[in-house]
Tab-separated table of C-alpha atoms and ligand atoms in Angstrom:
chain	number	residue	atom	x	y	z
A	17	MET	CA	114.886	29.302	-7.493
A	18	LEU	CA	112.239	31.720	-5.563
A	19	ALA	CA	113.307	33.039	-1.866
A	20	LEU	CA	111.338	31.606	0.706
A	21	GLU	CA	110.367	35.219	1.732
A	22	GLU	CA	108.787	35.968	-1.787
A	23	ALA	CA	107.497	32.944	-1.797
A	24	GLN	CA	105.580	33.517	1.451
A	25	ARG	CA	104.928	37.238	0.237
A	26	ILE	CA	103.101	35.308	-2.474
A	27	VAL	CA	101.028	32.562	-0.226
A	28	LEU	CA	100.068	35.499	1.617
A	29	GLU	CA	98.876	37.990	-0.816
A	30	ASN	CA	96.202	35.713	-2.037
A	31	ALA	CA	94.491	34.540	1.156
A	32	ALA	CA	92.058	36.436	2.158
A	33	PRO	CA	90.266	35.998	5.932
A	34	ARG	CA	87.018	33.671	5.530
A	35	PRO	CA	83.772	34.593	6.426
A	36	THR	CA	83.106	34.270	10.021
A	37	SER	CA	79.977	32.200	11.973
A	38	ARG	CA	79.716	32.480	15.860
A	39	VAL	CA	79.844	29.336	17.343
A	40	ASP	CA	80.723	27.421	20.424
A	41	VAL	CA	83.314	28.292	22.518
A	42	LEU	CA	84.888	24.599	22.527
A	43	GLN	CA	84.522	24.674	18.604
A	44	ALA	CA	86.380	27.233	18.703
A	45	LEU	CA	89.363	25.897	19.982
A	46	GLY	CA	92.617	26.213	17.675
A	47	GLY	CA	90.886	28.804	14.785
A	48	ASN	CA	91.090	32.646	15.394
A	49	LEU	CA	89.028	34.906	16.588
A	50	ALA	CA	86.327	37.008	14.847
A	51	GLU	CA	85.796	40.223	17.592
A	52	ASP	CA	87.517	41.774	20.375
A	53	VAL	CA	85.914	39.754	23.438
A	54	ARG	CA	85.376	42.683	26.701
A	55	ALA	CA	85.460	41.400	30.173
A	56	ASP	CA	81.882	41.643	31.339
A	57	ARG	CA	82.893	42.551	35.116
A	58	ASP	CA	86.125	43.170	36.487
A	59	GLN	CA	88.749	40.188	36.862
A	60	PRO	CA	88.891	39.663	40.050
A	61	GLU	CA	85.308	40.584	40.677
A	62	PHE	CA	85.996	41.231	44.323
A	63	ASP	CA	88.795	41.522	46.203
A	64	ARG	CA	89.457	38.010	47.660
A	65	SER	CA	91.744	35.872	49.161
A	66	ALA	CA	95.084	34.298	47.665
A	67	MET	CA	95.276	32.433	50.520
A	68	ASP	CA	94.238	30.032	53.420
A	69	GLY	CA	94.789	32.147	56.089
A	70	TYR	CA	93.609	35.055	57.850
A	71	ALA	CA	91.802	38.612	56.972
A	72	VAL	CA	93.789	41.566	59.340
A	73	HIS	CA	94.552	44.752	59.102
A	74	SER	CA	98.097	45.416	57.920
A	75	GLU	CA	98.368	47.934	60.318
A	76	ASP	CA	97.567	45.526	63.624
A	77	LEU	CA	100.364	43.998	62.291
A	78	GLU	CA	102.870	46.405	62.240
A	79	THR	CA	104.711	45.482	65.170
A	80	ALA	CA	104.301	41.527	64.949
A	81	PRO	CA	105.217	38.301	66.201
A	82	ALA	CA	101.681	40.167	67.387
A	83	THR	CA	98.408	38.402	68.675
A	84	LEU	CA	94.794	39.426	67.457
A	85	ALA	CA	91.226	38.142	68.936
A	86	LEU	CA	89.851	35.803	66.696
A	87	HIS	CA	86.706	36.727	65.125
A	88	PRO	CA	83.863	33.552	65.035
A	89	GLY	CA	83.202	31.380	61.955
A	90	VAL	CA	85.015	30.881	58.640
A	91	ILE	CA	84.621	33.012	55.315
A	92	ALA	CA	84.783	30.546	52.980
A	93	ALA	CA	84.947	31.191	49.190
A	94	GLY	CA	81.773	31.337	47.776
A	95	CYS	CA	80.072	33.117	50.348
A	96	TRP	CA	79.323	37.098	50.842
A	97	PRO	CA	80.999	38.330	54.316
A	98	GLU	CA	78.642	40.469	56.364
A	99	LEU	CA	80.907	41.560	58.647
A	100	ARG	CA	83.266	44.543	58.973
A	101	LEU	CA	86.258	43.760	60.680
A	102	ASP	CA	86.603	45.568	64.154
A	103	ARG	CA	90.812	46.639	64.592
A	104	GLY	CA	92.863	44.600	66.459
A	105	HIS	CA	90.958	41.343	65.109
A	106	ALA	CA	91.148	38.786	62.533
A	107	ALA	CA	89.185	36.594	60.740
A	108	ARG	CA	89.705	33.525	59.345
A	109	ILE	CA	89.353	33.127	55.766
A	110	MET	CA	89.557	30.635	52.790
A	111	THR	CA	91.331	30.970	49.351
A	112	GLY	CA	88.889	32.907	46.531
A	113	ALA	CA	86.579	34.580	49.461
A	114	PRO	CA	85.824	37.772	49.418
A	115	LEU	CA	87.522	39.732	51.887
A	116	PRO	CA	85.089	41.186	54.716
A	117	GLN	CA	85.190	45.035	55.084
A	118	GLY	CA	87.888	46.756	56.923
A	119	ALA	CA	90.721	44.002	56.058
A	120	ASP	CA	93.220	45.212	53.685
A	121	ALA	CA	95.417	42.198	54.036
A	122	VAL	CA	95.936	38.117	54.133
A	123	GLN	CA	98.379	36.499	56.395
A	124	MET	CA	98.765	32.734	55.293
A	125	ILE	CA	97.977	30.131	57.591
A	126	GLU	CA	101.653	28.928	57.578
A	127	GLU	CA	102.785	32.131	59.403
A	128	THR	CA	100.397	31.441	62.536
A	129	GLN	CA	99.225	30.167	65.163
A	130	VAL	CA	95.885	29.468	67.224
A	131	GLU	CA	96.224	30.273	70.717
A	132	ASP	CA	93.791	30.617	74.196
A	133	ALA	CA	94.240	35.167	73.433
A	134	GLY	CA	93.272	34.606	69.351
A	135	VAL	CA	95.688	34.533	66.451
A	136	ARG	CA	99.466	34.772	66.648
A	137	PHE	CA	101.285	36.584	64.031
A	138	PHE	CA	104.714	35.312	63.242
A	139	LYS	CA	105.547	37.582	60.425
A	140	GLY	CA	103.591	40.820	59.506
A	141	VAL	CA	101.724	41.540	56.054
A	142	GLU	CA	102.251	44.482	53.488
A	143	LYS	CA	98.859	45.834	52.604
A	144	TRP	CA	97.342	44.522	50.690
A	145	GLU	CA	99.377	41.145	50.525
A	146	HIS	CA	98.128	37.786	49.718
A	147	VAL	CA	95.132	39.581	47.887
A	148	ARG	CA	93.587	39.450	44.332
A	149	ARG	CA	91.947	43.112	43.787
A	150	ARG	CA	88.926	43.922	42.023
A	151	GLY	CA	89.685	44.083	38.442
A	152	GLU	CA	93.864	44.097	38.937
A	153	ASP	CA	93.698	41.593	36.172
A	154	LEU	CA	91.322	43.584	33.922
A	155	ARG	CA	88.586	46.355	34.308
A	156	GLU	CA	84.822	45.616	32.681
A	157	GLY	CA	84.357	46.213	29.317
A	158	GLU	CA	88.328	46.371	28.571
A	159	VAL	CA	89.170	44.001	25.784
A	160	ALA	CA	90.436	40.080	27.108
A	161	VAL	CA	91.037	38.499	24.612
A	162	ALA	CA	91.447	41.033	20.677
A	163	ALA	CA	90.247	39.506	17.556
A	164	GLY	CA	93.189	37.990	15.328
A	165	THR	CA	94.258	35.561	18.654
A	166	ARG	CA	94.157	32.171	18.420
A	167	ILE	CA	92.094	30.132	20.481
A	168	THR	CA	94.418	28.287	22.439
A	169	PRO	CA	92.854	26.005	26.203
A	170	ALA	CA	94.122	29.225	27.940
A	171	VAL	CA	91.955	31.616	26.016
A	172	LEU	CA	89.432	29.284	26.252
A	173	GLY	CA	89.698	29.448	30.146
A	174	VAL	CA	89.384	33.394	29.418
A	175	LEU	CA	86.454	33.720	27.154
A	176	ALA	CA	84.620	31.508	30.158
A	177	SER	CA	85.210	33.631	32.686
A	178	PHE	CA	83.974	36.331	31.112
A	179	GLY	CA	80.557	34.676	30.325
A	180	CYS	CA	81.835	33.837	26.361
A	181	ALA	CA	79.183	30.726	25.864
A	182	THR	CA	79.988	31.302	21.385
A	183	VAL	CA	82.318	33.264	20.034
A	184	SER	CA	83.295	34.582	16.452
A	185	VAL	CA	85.817	32.644	14.688
A	186	TYR	CA	86.873	32.805	11.057
A	187	ASP	CA	85.202	29.768	9.329
A	188	PRO	CA	87.983	27.079	8.809
A	189	PRO	CA	88.760	25.967	5.517
A	190	VAL	CA	87.898	23.096	3.213
A	191	VAL	CA	90.988	21.276	3.343
A	192	GLY	CA	91.721	17.810	1.089
A	193	VAL	CA	94.768	15.855	1.506
A	194	MET	CA	95.733	13.484	-1.265
A	195	THR	CA	98.868	11.376	-1.807
A	196	THR	CA	100.692	10.384	-4.952
A	197	GLY	CA	102.609	7.409	-5.698
A	198	SER	CA	102.368	4.178	-7.055
A	199	GLU	CA	104.642	2.106	-4.561
A	200	LEU	CA	102.076	3.819	-1.795
A	201	VAL	CA	100.023	1.426	0.605
A	202	GLU	CA	98.007	3.023	3.245
A	203	TYR	CA	99.406	2.733	6.468
A	204	ASN	CA	97.310	-0.172	7.972
A	205	GLU	CA	98.307	-2.161	5.099
A	206	VAL	CA	100.727	-4.086	4.540
A	207	PRO	CA	103.908	-3.422	1.796
A	208	GLY	CA	104.392	-5.805	-1.040
A	209	PRO	CA	107.626	-5.458	-2.857
A	210	GLY	CA	109.457	-2.275	-3.294
A	211	GLN	CA	105.746	-0.680	-2.000
A	212	ILE	CA	106.046	1.954	0.943
A	213	ARG	CA	103.514	3.277	3.777
A	214	ASN	CA	101.790	6.430	3.018
A	215	SER	CA	102.926	8.130	5.516
A	216	ASN	CA	102.508	11.939	4.781
A	217	SER	CA	98.442	11.568	4.412
A	218	LEU	CA	98.585	10.903	8.592
A	219	ALA	CA	101.244	13.922	9.293
A	220	LEU	CA	99.325	16.741	6.678
A	221	LEU	CA	96.349	15.622	8.306
A	222	GLY	CA	98.040	15.981	11.482
A	223	LEU	CA	98.816	19.581	11.171
A	224	LEU	CA	95.447	20.358	10.022
A	225	TYR	CA	94.002	19.735	13.625
A	226	ARG	CA	96.295	21.671	14.699
A	227	HIS	CA	94.568	24.466	13.207
A	228	GLY	CA	91.535	22.829	14.884
A	229	ILE	CA	90.750	21.325	10.815
A	230	GLU	CA	89.405	18.441	10.259
A	231	GLY	CA	90.923	17.615	6.550
A	232	GLY	CA	89.595	15.579	4.503
A	233	TYR	CA	91.487	12.435	2.636
A	234	ILE	CA	90.988	12.307	-0.968
A	235	GLY	CA	92.909	9.285	-1.174
A	236	LYS	CA	96.066	7.737	-3.087
A	237	ILE	CA	96.690	8.204	-6.461
A	238	PRO	CA	99.399	6.641	-8.686
A	239	ASP	CA	101.815	7.835	-10.933
A	240	GLU	CA	99.886	8.105	-13.791
A	241	ILE	CA	98.444	11.787	-15.260
A	242	GLU	CA	94.901	11.397	-15.954
A	243	GLN	CA	93.905	10.330	-12.673
A	244	ILE	CA	95.869	12.949	-11.153
A	245	VAL	CA	93.882	15.060	-13.028
A	246	GLU	CA	91.039	13.464	-12.151
A	247	ALA	CA	91.836	13.027	-8.434
A	248	LEU	CA	93.129	17.154	-8.286
A	249	GLY	CA	89.163	17.724	-10.238
A	250	ARG	CA	87.440	16.053	-7.460
A	251	GLY	CA	89.859	17.449	-4.626
A	252	ILE	CA	89.331	21.083	-5.916
A	253	GLU	CA	85.458	20.883	-6.356
A	254	SER	CA	84.981	19.322	-2.732
A	255	ALA	CA	87.269	21.948	-0.832
A	256	ASP	CA	88.960	25.564	-0.347
A	257	LEU	CA	92.191	24.607	-0.365
A	258	LEU	CA	94.539	21.243	-1.486
A	259	LEU	CA	97.088	19.330	-0.569
A	260	VAL	CA	99.109	16.881	-2.635
A	261	THR	CA	102.458	14.848	-2.509
A	262	GLY	CA	104.705	13.513	-3.874
A	263	GLY	CA	104.693	13.741	-7.926
A	264	ALA	CA	106.680	17.126	-6.922
A	265	SER	CA	110.096	17.296	-8.748
A	266	GLU	CA	112.275	16.078	-12.093
A	267	GLY	CA	111.245	12.321	-11.909
A	268	ASP	CA	109.914	10.624	-15.101
A	269	PHE	CA	106.799	9.836	-13.122
A	270	ASP	CA	106.462	13.614	-11.572
A	271	LEU	CA	103.220	14.712	-12.868
A	272	VAL	CA	101.731	16.928	-10.935
A	273	ALA	CA	103.368	20.401	-12.557
A	274	ALA	CA	102.062	18.477	-15.549
A	275	ALA	CA	98.189	18.187	-14.371
A	276	LEU	CA	97.905	21.400	-12.559
A	277	ALA	CA	98.679	22.793	-16.037
A	278	ARG	CA	96.099	19.922	-17.598
A	279	ILE	CA	93.303	21.412	-14.863
A	280	GLY	CA	94.277	25.299	-15.592
A	281	ALA	CA	95.363	26.100	-12.359
A	282	THR	CA	98.046	29.037	-12.283
A	283	VAL	CA	100.788	28.263	-10.976
A	284	PHE	CA	102.425	31.090	-9.043
A	285	PHE	CA	105.503	28.893	-8.270
A	286	HIS	CA	106.796	25.750	-8.018
A	287	LYS	CA	110.441	25.236	-6.034
A	288	VAL	CA	111.446	27.214	-3.181
A	289	ALA	CA	114.952	27.692	-2.529
A	290	ILE	CA	114.597	25.717	0.894
A	291	LYS	CA	115.967	22.622	2.105
A	292	PRO	CA	114.316	20.151	2.542
A	293	GLY	CA	111.381	21.284	0.808
A	294	LYS	CA	112.533	22.597	-2.545
A	295	PRO	CA	109.990	21.157	-5.164
A	296	VAL	CA	106.769	22.931	-3.405
A	297	SER	CA	104.311	24.638	-5.967
A	298	PHE	CA	101.364	26.927	-5.065
A	299	ALA	CA	98.597	27.038	-7.342
A	300	LYS	CA	94.978	28.907	-7.568
A	301	MET	CA	92.594	27.925	-9.360
A	302	GLY	CA	88.424	29.820	-9.286
A	303	GLY	CA	89.200	31.199	-5.737
A	304	LYS	CA	90.458	27.823	-4.354
A	305	ALA	CA	94.010	27.217	-3.550
A	306	ILE	CA	96.265	24.323	-4.191
A	307	PHE	CA	99.582	23.213	-2.439
A	308	SER	CA	101.899	20.391	-4.372
A	309	LEU	CA	104.247	19.433	-1.918
A	310	PRO	CA	107.584	17.136	-1.890
A	311	GLY	CA	107.064	13.516	-1.450
A	312	ASN	CA	109.696	12.857	0.571
A	313	PRO	CA	107.798	13.166	4.176
A	314	VAL	CA	109.829	15.954	6.234
A	315	SER	CA	110.043	17.389	2.855
A	316	ALA	CA	106.339	17.747	3.150
A	317	VAL	CA	106.428	18.716	6.412
A	318	VAL	CA	109.001	21.596	6.611
A	319	ALA	CA	107.346	22.722	3.392
A	320	PHE	CA	103.834	22.394	5.568
A	321	HIS	CA	105.350	25.072	8.179
A	322	LEU	CA	106.858	27.379	6.371
A	323	LEU	CA	104.047	27.899	3.742
A	324	VAL	CA	101.236	25.853	3.747
A	325	ASP	CA	100.406	27.136	8.059
A	326	PRO	CA	101.148	31.023	6.855
A	327	TYR	CA	98.073	30.679	4.086
A	328	ILE	CA	96.169	29.361	6.661
A	329	ARG	CA	96.853	31.179	9.510
A	330	LYS	CA	95.974	33.825	7.091
A	331	LEU	CA	92.875	32.359	6.186
A	332	THR	CA	91.404	31.956	9.633
A	333	GLY	CA	91.996	35.391	10.341
A	334	SER	CA	95.871	35.684	12.276
A	335	ALA	CA	96.869	38.676	13.146
A	336	ASP	CA	100.461	37.644	12.437
A	337	PRO	CA	100.636	34.670	9.899
A	338	LEU	CA	104.654	33.958	9.181
A	339	PRO	CA	106.419	31.798	12.095
A	340	ARG	CA	108.000	33.248	14.730
A	341	VAL	CA	111.786	33.755	14.806
A	342	TYR	CA	113.480	32.769	18.519
A	343	ARG	CA	116.959	33.036	18.717
A	344	GLY	CA	119.463	30.680	20.703
A	345	ARG	CA	122.794	29.216	20.778
A	346	LEU	CA	124.360	26.916	18.981
A	347	ALA	CA	125.121	23.396	21.122
A	348	ARG	CA	127.521	22.071	18.663
A	349	PRO	CA	129.102	22.757	15.570
A	350	PHE	CA	127.341	22.724	12.545
A	351	ARG	CA	128.436	23.120	8.348
A	352	LYS	CA	126.407	23.018	5.374
A	353	GLY	CA	126.824	24.620	1.612
A	354	GLY	CA	124.821	25.312	-1.305
A	355	PRO	CA	122.509	27.701	-2.159
A	356	ARG	CA	119.274	27.035	-0.359
A	357	ARG	CA	118.436	27.863	2.764
A	358	HIS	CA	118.993	24.827	5.699
A	359	PHE	CA	115.970	24.495	7.662
A	360	VAL	CA	118.096	21.968	9.965
A	361	PRO	CA	115.670	19.985	12.865
A	362	ALA	CA	116.930	20.044	16.112
A	363	VAL	CA	115.820	19.647	19.731
A	364	CYS	CA	116.059	23.088	21.957
A	365	ARG	CA	116.438	23.665	25.209
A	366	ASN	CA	116.683	26.408	28.184
A	367	ALA	CA	120.282	26.621	28.864
A	368	PRO	CA	121.336	29.343	31.126
A	369	VAL	CA	122.816	31.379	27.997
A	370	GLY	CA	118.950	31.529	26.954
A	371	LEU	CA	117.497	28.740	24.331
A	372	GLU	CA	120.033	26.214	23.513
A	373	ALA	CA	119.862	24.740	20.059
A	374	GLU	CA	121.087	20.865	18.835
A	375	PRO	CA	121.154	19.466	16.010
A	376	LEU	CA	119.406	16.407	15.758
A	377	GLU	CA	121.782	14.044	13.481
A	378	PHE	CA	119.942	13.472	10.512
A	379	ARG	CA	120.534	11.913	7.468
A	380	GLY	CA	117.905	14.017	5.250
A	381	SER	CA	114.404	14.534	3.870
A	382	GLY	CA	113.608	10.992	4.350
A	383	ASP	CA	114.740	11.084	7.806
A	384	MET	CA	111.383	10.948	9.514
A	385	VAL	CA	112.502	9.158	12.618
A	386	ALA	CA	115.254	11.937	13.096
A	387	PHE	CA	112.552	15.201	12.279
A	388	ALA	CA	110.307	13.335	14.859
A	389	LYS	CA	112.435	13.961	18.306
A	390	ALA	CA	113.092	17.578	17.043
A	391	ASN	CA	111.344	20.565	18.378
A	392	CYS	CA	112.177	23.001	16.314
A	393	MET	CA	114.538	23.748	13.053
A	394	ILE	CA	117.997	25.739	13.072
A	395	VAL	CA	117.388	27.934	10.232
A	396	VAL	CA	120.779	28.476	7.911
A	397	ALA	CA	121.371	31.575	5.605
A	398	GLU	CA	121.877	30.637	2.105
A	399	GLY	CA	125.865	29.577	0.825
A	400	ASP	CA	128.640	28.301	2.702
A	401	VAL	CA	128.106	28.465	6.241
A	402	VAL	CA	130.222	27.141	9.218
A	403	LEU	CA	129.310	27.873	12.538
A	404	ALA	CA	131.051	27.358	15.936
A	405	PRO	CA	128.999	25.863	18.940
A	406	GLY	CA	127.845	29.037	20.784
A	407	ALA	CA	127.002	30.651	17.800
A	408	GLU	CA	123.836	32.446	17.463
A	409	VAL	CA	121.569	30.976	15.704
A	410	GLU	CA	117.743	31.638	14.484
A	411	ILE	CA	115.322	28.750	15.038
A	412	GLN	CA	111.610	27.954	14.800
A	413	LEU	CA	109.662	25.974	16.802
A	414	LEU	CA	107.848	23.181	15.619
A	415	GLU	CA	105.337	23.801	18.368
A	416	ASP	CA	104.420	27.321	17.301
A	417	PRO	CA	101.890	27.878	20.212
A	418	ARG	CA	99.515	29.626	18.164
A	419	ALA	CA	99.315	26.289	15.299
B	19	LIG	P1	108.440	12.347	-5.050
B	19	LIG	O1	108.050	13.598	-4.652
B	19	LIG	O2	106.893	11.061	-4.878
B	19	LIG	O3	109.650	12.078	-5.660
B	19	LIG	O4	109.068	11.112	-3.532
B	19	LIG	C1	109.798	11.692	-3.190
B	19	LIG	C2	110.331	10.069	-1.704
B	19	LIG	O5	109.057	9.859	-0.689
B	19	LIG	C3	109.960	8.802	-3.269
B	19	LIG	O6	110.618	7.892	-1.782
B	19	LIG	C4	108.594	8.013	-2.135
B	19	LIG	O7	108.800	7.077	-2.410
B	19	LIG	C5	108.725	8.947	-0.781
B	19	LIG	N1	107.262	9.807	-0.712
B	19	LIG	C6	106.156	9.539	-1.326
B	19	LIG	N2	105.641	10.273	-0.964
B	19	LIG	C7	105.230	9.782	-0.301
B	19	LIG	C8	103.907	9.176	1.369
B	19	LIG	N3	103.088	9.613	0.725
B	19	LIG	N4	104.468	8.883	2.286
B	19	LIG	C9	105.727	8.607	2.063
B	19	LIG	N5	106.770	8.617	1.646
B	19	LIG	C10	106.404	9.161	0.402
B	20	LIG	MG1	106.256	9.783	-6.291
């Protein structure tokens, strides 16, 4: 059985970054930037107040408490103050407003009181206190967002602040999703005797959404070789990447491997030493890729996280496609045996010791109800492992900030 690292290496080796297109910035959400975006102006663009309060000469408040004469008027955000602040004076200023010439700090309104003689300051200020200095975040011409960065909502904010109406992103692949299994009915149908609802399609389409990809649903195919062959052919014609679940292991009706052979696909591997998720294959045909994922719902999702996510990230230009690993402490004892690496659904939280991960009660690869409560997986090494509470473990987040 193939080690996960080897499987990931093969998958990435077979993923070439896709062409790029210029799209409206909002359309780029979830994709990866294909170009460096540079600041078109300093950020902030001018020295501006970070507080509602008074613009002052910081030296005038060295002996605070002190009273300064009040300059008439209010400097509001959006205006450009013509005044030059005289020594011994304060000017009322609002958050986001440009600092008047001469001023080098802002004292917040909470530290002041208006009096007949002017404004009383209870406390002094450091030079540039409560001022966002021009260019302190970024200077004009510097790289604001580097090529290969995943476009998150925060990145959209940065792109907007530098006036990017359109950006170049890697074209998302066209992805087809199909499920196999004669027992399946769709999620909006009532199962008859022996039938179950097809939950994998929706879970996989949801996972694709996080890459900004709207997957195409090809359908559920009964466990009949001719029908699977036909559906694979149809799927691969219309998609760059085909995800198939079910029929992937050794049962009498697990026919996806045979169907892949029939259509002449090159299969790179068909089992990986992970639990859940072992019966996963990766194949290519005519430059297009096919993942045959397990039918068990948790196995399908775990295999997606470990292999399909990195494949899509590489395809869409990510600078760092593999799952990120964090370290934390185990919240309760855990033991396992067997030759595979385990990915244990868990809840991780911040604790005084750092990240702490608590394995969930989990009844195995069909137990999507438990898995859906997890926000991470604890990675437990191959072989017999006995872990005490507090043991250091590897953690992979399920809500990876990249996807
Ligand atoms: P298989 O890999 O086809 O042997 O399926 C393994 C287990 O997962 C069986 O219990 C199937 O009924 C179940 N299963 C297969 N496909 C799906 C699906 N699309 N949604 C929910 N459960 C499924
Ligand atoms: Mg099946």
